[in-house]
Amino acid sequence: MASRNELAELTFSAPRRKHHQTKVLFAMVGLPARGKSFISNKISSYLNWTGIPCEIFNAGSYRRKRLGADKSGRADFFDTRNSSNLSQRDHIAMATLDDALQFLEEEGERVAVFDATNTTRERRRMIYEKIKEFEKTSVKVTFICLESICDDPEVLDVNLRQKIRGSPDFQNMAEEDALRDLRERIKRYESVYEEVDDSEKLSYVKVINLNAKVVCSNVFGKTPLRVVQLLMSCNVYTRPVYLCRAGHCDGIVDMSGLRKQVKAVLGCQDEILGRARGPYAEGSKVIAQQVNAVALDKSTAPESSMKTADATKTGSQLLRCFSTRMDEVYMPSMATASAELSDSGNRFAQRVAKFIRQEQGAEAEIDTYTSTLPRAVATAMPLMEYDEDRIEEWSALSVLNTGIMHGLKVSSIRREYPAEFNLWKIDPFRYRFPGGESLYDLNQRLVDVVLQIEHTFNPVLVVSHLSTIQSLLAYFQNIAMEKAPMIEAPQHSVIVLKPSNYGWSIKIVTEDELPEL
């Protein structure tokens, strides 16, 4: 049997896998108010949350920046018979596409969403030719047309009203005037609209009535197929999603002995690095030296890049101030895995049930998902009238496994495991805790939960734990995942999310605001 040092030599000398750096460009296709921006935002939030950088390049935003909403936002600007306006629109579209291609040129796997109408074969041919010209001197790009078709009057009416309420083109306009202008704009586009078909020899996805039907042609690859799976799950029903942590419980398990054992193993890292051989050994030593150099720095100030949160307006209220409070954040703990709810936890569970029933009605069907831990199931039981068969238990909703560091404050990790702390600080999303998981691992197991929530038509209650609630909120509020440990999700509160065309609104109902029993 190989010794630990021999295994270390194998580890450091083995060639590293080179992951294929996929570059994908989705070009949206469709008439105005057909859900293109809704789909674009869903794709961006989902891929960024799973660790794939994705950015939206919206031609309408570029148009307004260059020409102003007052000048270019009225229906007359979209008259296809006006060659001057048509030329301006084409020029702006190509400038938007140029920026999308520059984004794809950066290192690593990337996805760009070109959010424009792209309603004619000629426009799509221009996009294809520009991409082919780009590939001659840069990276290969997978080009997919993503067409949104909507002929359901009910869905279309919702889309029209959401567009005029959310688009800067219709600010300061009465709703009926805005609707009239938007419908006139749509007529201008309808006169030249050509659906994508096989004769264009392009890869495409058609989404009909926002997931009622999805058609794919020549779509291959892991990332594009993940997007297709997302598109088949999303819907525009305005059902709420309730998130809450499991109620308070009693009981704790002492894991200090295990920590001491693993810390002794981690202490061997200098000897292991000293014996490293092979083509990547020097690089491994350099990285280790850099990490150890940072570990020896006694400064407690976090890197400036981690002081601010790129969050939506509503999501920003969930973030703590990293620079002043991060040391007080605890790593998730499995110490109470089998503990039962305390008296206060049981009262909270009953108040949650009463709150949701008051909002949704006594007979409303609520899809209820919990982790497999007894305290999470017990928190959901009053809502389900103590019928456990009506609760879906997901192991994916279990707490983040932080290995030997579970339950520790960040300040304790900084002091006891300085090298590990700095590895975590360098890449908090992909850093894997010794004997545990990374935030990336957590998100991968939560993918099916997210898709199920997106797919359901009923109100949803999710009862889970701090780390998983933080991860779900990072998705719904489009918050960078490295900021997830700073998201506030107070125990004995209910977070209410409601969908819209431009994201999810959020409201935190505190324990004091829940109905009394």
XYZ file of C-alpha atoms in Angstrom:
517
model
C 0.000 0.000 0.000
C 1.302 3.460 -0.908
C 2.398 5.692 1.946
C 0.889 9.116 2.515
C 3.997 10.787 1.060
C 3.895 8.550 -2.030
C 0.257 9.448 -2.529
C 1.194 13.096 -2.233
C 3.818 12.679 -4.951
C 1.219 11.125 -7.238
C -1.209 13.925 -6.479
C 1.193 16.708 -7.368
C 2.755 15.041 -10.417
C -0.482 13.971 -12.096
C -1.431 16.064 -15.156
C -4.334 18.400 -14.512
C -7.441 18.036 -16.618
C -7.971 20.892 -19.015
C -11.656 21.671 -18.994
C -13.110 22.626 -22.350
C -13.687 26.366 -22.232
C -17.125 26.532 -23.793
C -18.176 29.862 -25.299
C -21.885 30.124 -26.046
C -23.846 33.013 -27.534
C -27.635 32.902 -27.333
C -29.270 35.375 -29.722
C -32.834 36.068 -28.636
C -35.463 36.133 -31.399
C -39.044 37.352 -31.148
C -41.531 40.182 -31.216
C -41.599 42.720 -28.363
C -43.315 41.619 -25.133
C -42.838 37.916 -25.855
C -40.765 37.243 -22.748
C -37.281 37.611 -24.253
C -35.946 39.664 -21.340
C -37.691 37.340 -18.869
C -35.895 34.371 -20.440
C -32.586 36.263 -20.631
C -32.717 37.117 -16.931
C -33.557 33.529 -16.007
C -30.601 32.189 -17.999
C -28.194 34.738 -16.542
C -29.265 34.165 -12.926
C -29.188 30.392 -13.291
C -25.810 30.083 -15.023
C -24.056 32.604 -12.783
C -25.451 30.779 -9.761
C -24.089 27.452 -11.029
C -20.644 28.977 -11.545
C -20.728 29.785 -15.284
C -20.171 33.516 -15.970
C -23.090 34.831 -18.022
C -23.926 38.370 -19.082
C -26.887 39.920 -20.901
C -26.264 42.380 -23.735
C -29.538 44.200 -24.336
C -29.819 46.151 -27.585
C -32.613 48.302 -26.142
C -30.319 49.519 -23.354
C -27.614 50.397 -25.896
C -30.214 52.237 -28.014
C -31.429 54.316 -25.080
C -27.866 55.203 -24.045
C -26.991 56.396 -27.554
C -30.237 57.986 -28.681
C -32.301 58.488 -25.539
C -35.638 56.888 -24.659
C -37.664 59.918 -25.762
C -36.163 59.908 -29.257
C -35.984 56.158 -29.866
C -38.687 54.689 -27.628
C -41.792 55.542 -29.666
C -43.345 53.242 -32.256
C -42.357 55.502 -35.189
C -38.677 54.722 -34.613
C -39.384 51.065 -35.440
C -41.043 51.773 -38.791
C -39.331 49.331 -41.176
C -39.966 51.682 -44.118
C -37.682 54.309 -42.587
C -34.227 53.343 -43.897
C -32.411 55.816 -41.637
C -33.927 54.384 -38.455
C -33.369 50.832 -39.720
C -29.691 51.607 -40.300
C -29.369 53.037 -36.784
C -30.995 49.961 -35.258
C -28.681 47.612 -37.190
C -25.631 49.642 -36.170
C -26.635 49.564 -32.496
C -27.357 45.821 -32.669
C -23.901 45.090 -34.115
C -22.227 47.295 -31.485
C -24.080 45.326 -28.808
C -22.947 42.069 -30.413
C -19.330 43.303 -30.490
C -19.398 43.767 -26.719
C -20.911 40.297 -26.274
C -18.089 38.744 -28.309
C -15.467 40.653 -26.324
C -16.978 39.208 -23.155
C -16.717 35.680 -24.583
C -13.067 36.288 -25.434
C -12.118 36.425 -21.763
C -10.615 33.411 -20.002
C -12.780 30.455 -19.005
C -16.224 29.145 -19.834
C -18.632 31.991 -20.630
C -22.148 32.534 -21.946
C -23.442 35.741 -23.541
C -27.125 36.477 -24.140
C -27.716 38.909 -27.028
C -31.133 40.293 -26.079
C -32.668 41.893 -29.186
C -35.606 41.175 -31.500
C -33.490 39.682 -34.354
C -36.758 39.040 -36.203
C -35.457 38.771 -39.793
C -33.311 36.224 -41.587
C -31.072 39.073 -42.732
C -30.344 40.152 -39.141
C -29.571 36.572 -38.089
C -27.294 36.181 -41.128
C -25.420 39.325 -40.033
C -24.952 37.841 -36.557
C -23.713 34.527 -37.952
C -21.211 36.195 -40.294
C -19.849 38.462 -37.555
C -19.303 35.445 -35.305
C -17.479 33.553 -38.075
C -15.242 36.574 -38.696
C -14.570 36.808 -34.956
C -13.586 33.119 -34.796
C -10.784 33.643 -37.338
C -8.713 35.576 -34.804
C -10.213 34.493 -31.488
C -12.129 31.667 -29.804
C -14.752 29.331 -31.240
C -18.315 30.305 -30.337
C -21.388 28.088 -30.161
C -24.168 30.202 -31.697
C -27.780 29.367 -30.813
C -30.922 31.314 -31.718
C -33.416 31.337 -28.851
C -36.856 32.274 -30.133
C -39.759 33.144 -27.853
C -43.191 32.755 -29.445
C -46.336 33.734 -27.582
C -49.878 33.434 -28.933
C -51.713 32.825 -25.648
C -53.839 35.985 -25.104
C -53.678 35.695 -21.313
C -49.880 35.302 -21.202
C -49.452 38.020 -23.824
C -51.554 40.514 -21.861
C -49.451 39.883 -18.736
C -46.249 40.357 -20.778
C -47.464 43.609 -22.335
C -48.364 45.154 -18.997
C -45.137 44.025 -17.331
C -43.113 45.486 -20.202
C -44.661 48.947 -20.059
C -44.267 49.016 -16.273
C -40.633 47.921 -16.358
C -39.196 49.466 -19.537
C -37.646 52.983 -19.482
C -39.223 53.531 -22.929
C -42.616 54.023 -21.264
C -41.721 56.036 -18.185
C -44.006 58.982 -17.485
C -46.664 57.618 -19.869
C -50.210 56.722 -18.893
C -50.706 52.956 -18.998
C -53.254 52.996 -21.817
C -51.105 55.358 -23.916
C -48.095 53.123 -23.335
C -50.065 50.008 -24.311
C -51.268 51.696 -27.491
C -47.714 52.713 -28.455
C -46.309 49.251 -27.689
C -48.986 47.521 -29.768
C -48.167 49.857 -32.658
C -44.472 48.981 -32.311
C -45.353 45.274 -32.424
C -47.313 45.808 -35.660
C -44.204 47.347 -37.258
C -42.181 44.270 -36.331
C -44.907 41.825 -37.385
C -44.759 43.189 -40.938
C -41.210 41.812 -41.385
C -41.072 39.003 -38.790
C -39.649 35.689 -40.024
C -39.555 32.767 -37.603
C -36.366 30.728 -37.370
C -36.593 27.511 -39.387
C -34.388 24.645 -40.558
C -33.619 26.283 -43.906
C -31.340 28.796 -42.126
C -29.121 25.908 -40.966
C -28.710 27.427 -37.518
C -28.916 25.821 -34.096
C -32.076 27.026 -32.404
C -34.439 26.642 -29.477
C -38.079 27.738 -29.704
C -39.951 28.451 -26.482
C -43.693 28.624 -27.075
C -45.901 30.386 -24.524
C -43.071 30.429 -21.993
C -42.511 26.670 -21.578
C -45.818 25.203 -22.801
C -43.720 23.774 -25.628
C -39.969 23.764 -26.287
C -38.482 22.784 -29.670
C -34.745 22.204 -30.178
C -32.711 21.769 -33.348
C -28.985 20.940 -33.425
C -28.429 21.920 -29.796
C -25.518 20.056 -28.231
C -23.188 20.465 -25.274
C -23.530 20.419 -21.507
C -24.186 24.133 -20.994
C -26.744 24.627 -23.809
C -28.641 21.543 -22.648
C -28.683 22.839 -19.068
C -30.278 26.011 -20.411
C -32.882 23.946 -22.277
C -33.689 22.122 -19.037
C -34.172 25.488 -17.329
C -36.431 26.754 -20.128
C -38.634 23.673 -19.759
C -39.033 24.447 -16.048
C -39.780 28.186 -15.944
C -43.290 29.612 -15.949
C -44.919 33.009 -15.433
C -47.452 32.008 -12.770
C -47.369 34.463 -9.867
C -47.239 31.916 -7.063
C -45.207 32.854 -3.974
C -42.230 30.927 -2.622
C -41.848 30.815 1.164
C -38.394 30.084 2.579
C -37.637 29.477 6.225
C -35.039 27.789 8.367
C -35.937 24.840 10.553
C -37.194 25.845 13.974
C -34.969 26.098 17.018
C -33.929 22.818 18.606
C -31.982 21.585 21.614
C -28.927 19.344 21.737
C -25.320 19.563 20.590
C -22.520 17.149 19.738
C -18.855 17.789 20.665
C -16.673 17.386 17.557
C -13.451 18.909 18.951
C -11.668 15.539 18.966
C -12.198 15.076 15.229
C -10.965 18.610 14.582
C -7.693 17.904 16.418
C -7.096 14.742 14.362
C -7.679 16.446 11.018
C -5.667 19.503 12.012
C -2.719 17.172 12.647
C -3.098 15.811 9.112
C -3.260 19.334 7.657
C -0.031 20.122 9.490
C 1.798 17.711 7.166
C 1.260 19.982 4.143
C 4.774 21.525 4.235
C 6.413 18.094 4.133
C 4.140 16.982 1.299
C 4.873 20.106 -0.752
C 8.585 19.685 -0.157
C 8.504 16.225 -1.774
C 6.362 17.240 -4.749
C 7.721 16.180 -8.159
C 6.545 16.206 -11.755
C 5.615 18.829 -14.355
C 3.308 20.742 -12.004
C 5.360 20.461 -8.825
C 6.974 23.898 -9.082
C 3.631 25.532 -9.717
C 2.204 23.753 -6.676
C 5.058 25.024 -4.506
C 4.630 28.589 -5.757
C 0.902 28.515 -4.984
C 1.580 27.072 -1.533
C 4.186 29.757 -0.830
C 1.744 32.481 -1.871
C -0.978 31.055 0.343
C 1.352 30.708 3.318
C 2.639 34.258 2.781
C -0.911 35.548 2.965
C -1.553 33.359 6.004
C 1.333 35.001 7.857
C -0.131 38.463 7.234
C -1.605 39.523 10.566
C -3.940 42.071 8.982
C -7.589 41.243 9.564
C -8.926 43.479 6.786
C -10.568 41.476 3.987
C -9.679 42.135 0.365
C -11.413 45.243 -0.992
C -13.020 43.219 -3.760
C -15.106 41.444 -1.137
C -16.421 44.563 0.600
C -19.265 45.290 -1.755
C -22.157 43.198 -2.962
C -23.321 43.047 -6.548
C -26.965 42.489 -5.710
C -30.329 43.594 -6.928
C -31.939 46.503 -5.123
C -34.138 44.177 -3.111
C -31.375 41.635 -2.589
C -28.943 44.151 -1.136
C -30.931 44.345 2.092
C -29.990 40.712 2.718
C -26.237 41.346 2.794
C -24.180 41.940 5.896
C -21.241 44.329 5.895
C -18.367 41.942 5.184
C -15.619 44.196 6.482
C -17.095 44.567 9.973
C -19.069 41.386 10.654
C -17.612 38.526 8.630
C -15.515 37.303 11.560
C -18.748 36.709 13.498
C -20.273 34.481 10.798
C -20.482 30.801 11.767
C -19.814 27.887 9.479
C -22.861 25.599 9.090
C -23.053 22.893 11.729
C -24.359 19.323 11.744
C -24.187 19.255 15.532
C -27.975 19.202 15.925
C -28.668 16.805 13.058
C -30.958 14.527 15.049
C -32.240 17.028 17.607
C -35.952 17.695 18.065
C -37.656 21.073 18.012
C -37.686 23.042 21.233
C -40.877 24.628 22.563
C -40.081 27.861 20.708
C -39.362 25.856 17.541
C -42.737 24.123 17.749
C -44.528 27.446 18.252
C -42.736 28.869 15.222
C -43.822 25.889 13.082
C -47.466 26.439 14.044
C -47.247 30.188 13.385
C -45.722 29.581 9.931
C -48.637 27.278 9.085
C -51.164 29.875 10.257
C -49.416 32.658 8.302
C -49.380 30.730 5.015
C -52.993 29.573 5.428
C -54.102 33.145 6.054
C -52.377 34.225 2.841
C -53.326 31.278 0.613
C -56.553 29.948 2.105
C -57.349 26.868 4.140
C -57.858 24.631 1.103
C -54.909 25.836 -1.022
C -52.445 23.184 -2.122
C -48.947 24.083 -0.935
C -45.953 22.212 -2.362
C -43.728 21.627 0.665
C -40.047 20.670 0.444
C -37.777 20.045 3.424
C -34.366 18.596 4.135
C -34.264 15.079 5.564
C -33.329 16.313 9.038
C -36.089 15.708 11.621
C -36.234 19.349 12.744
C -36.913 20.550 9.185
C -39.686 17.999 8.673
C -41.176 18.876 12.064
C -41.249 22.579 11.126
C -43.383 21.800 8.068
C -45.715 19.326 9.782
C -48.372 21.776 11.088
C -48.908 23.196 7.584
C -49.387 19.669 6.246
C -51.735 18.806 9.137
C -49.130 16.390 10.504
C -49.340 14.174 7.407
C -45.687 13.413 6.630
C -46.618 11.802 3.298
C -47.515 15.267 1.970
C -43.978 16.552 2.576
C -41.234 16.017 -0.013
C -37.941 15.402 1.762
C -34.833 16.324 -0.253
C -31.352 15.302 0.860
C -30.183 18.107 -1.441
C -31.631 20.596 1.066
C -29.289 19.413 3.816
C -26.923 21.928 5.381
C -23.592 22.714 3.679
C -21.010 20.201 4.886
C -18.057 22.292 6.089
C -16.159 19.233 7.285
C -13.858 19.808 10.244
C -14.790 23.483 10.364
C -18.479 23.023 11.031
C -19.878 25.346 13.647
C -16.722 27.492 13.837
C -16.680 31.275 13.615
C -14.763 32.726 10.682
C -12.431 34.375 13.204
C -11.629 30.924 14.632
C -10.846 29.545 11.178
C -8.570 32.532 10.514
C -6.686 31.764 13.743
C -6.607 27.943 13.735
C -6.357 27.214 9.993
C -4.642 30.267 8.428
C -3.611 28.553 5.171
C -7.088 27.079 4.675
C -8.662 30.443 5.515
C -6.683 32.181 2.802
C -7.438 29.504 0.226
C -11.100 30.082 1.062
C -10.696 33.866 0.769
C -9.017 33.545 -2.655
C -11.973 31.624 -4.130
C -14.867 31.371 -1.646
C -17.176 29.809 -4.239
C -15.009 26.839 -5.245
C -13.005 26.322 -2.056
C -13.831 22.889 -0.611
C -13.644 22.570 3.165
C -11.425 19.672 4.372
C -13.711 16.675 4.674
C -16.652 18.685 3.362
C -18.117 20.614 0.432
C -17.696 23.890 -1.425
C -20.437 26.393 -2.242
C -20.103 25.143 -5.819
C -20.873 21.591 -4.614
C -23.863 22.890 -2.669
C -25.299 24.622 -5.727
C -24.847 21.563 -7.918
C -26.971 19.467 -5.568
C -29.559 22.251 -5.306
C -30.059 22.492 -9.087
C -32.975 20.041 -9.109
C -34.608 21.870 -6.197
C -34.394 25.200 -8.045
C -35.798 23.711 -11.244
C -38.651 22.111 -9.300
C -39.504 25.437 -7.638
C -39.405 27.205 -11.011
C -41.631 24.531 -12.543
C -44.430 24.326 -10.002
C -47.692 26.268 -10.365
C -48.595 26.030 -6.659
C -47.269 28.125 -3.776
C -44.090 26.568 -2.375
C -42.743 26.266 1.157
C -39.077 25.314 1.575
C -37.891 24.452 5.089
C -34.151 24.038 5.222
C -31.057 25.433 6.933
C -29.022 28.619 6.870
C -26.478 27.679 4.186
C -29.036 26.219 1.784
C -31.475 29.117 2.294
C -28.587 31.509 1.587
C -27.773 29.642 -1.619
C -31.401 29.698 -2.779
C -31.637 33.415 -2.023
C -28.450 34.022 -4.017
C -30.228 32.445 -6.996
C -33.572 34.214 -6.618
C -31.992 37.609 -5.843
C -29.112 37.279 -8.341
C -26.435 37.769 -5.681
C -22.856 36.644 -6.363
C -22.364 33.243 -4.712
C -19.181 34.247 -2.895
C -21.403 36.684 -0.989
C -23.855 33.925 0.013
C -22.434 33.394 3.538
C -23.235 37.061 4.269
C -26.923 36.879 3.328
C -29.229 37.423 6.271
C -31.778 34.657 6.807
C -32.877 35.036 10.445
C -34.159 31.988 12.274
C -37.882 32.049 13.076
C -38.674 34.353 10.160
C -40.305 33.675 6.777
C -38.864 35.006 3.517
C -41.573 35.559 0.894
C -40.542 35.666 -2.784
C -42.883 36.631 -5.624
C -41.959 36.441 -9.330
C -42.127 39.225 -11.895
C -40.824 39.792 -15.405
C -37.618 41.286 -14.028
C -36.821 39.021 -11.075
C -38.288 38.145 -7.693
C -39.545 40.639 -5.139
C -38.723 39.842 -1.539
C -40.252 40.439 1.868
C -38.942 39.204 5.210
C -41.666 38.471 7.757
C -40.086 38.497 11.207
C -41.175 36.384 14.155
C -42.944 39.396 15.689
C -45.002 39.827 12.504
C -46.211 36.212 12.343
C -49.772 35.623 13.598
C -50.208 34.603 17.206
C -51.654 31.183 18.007
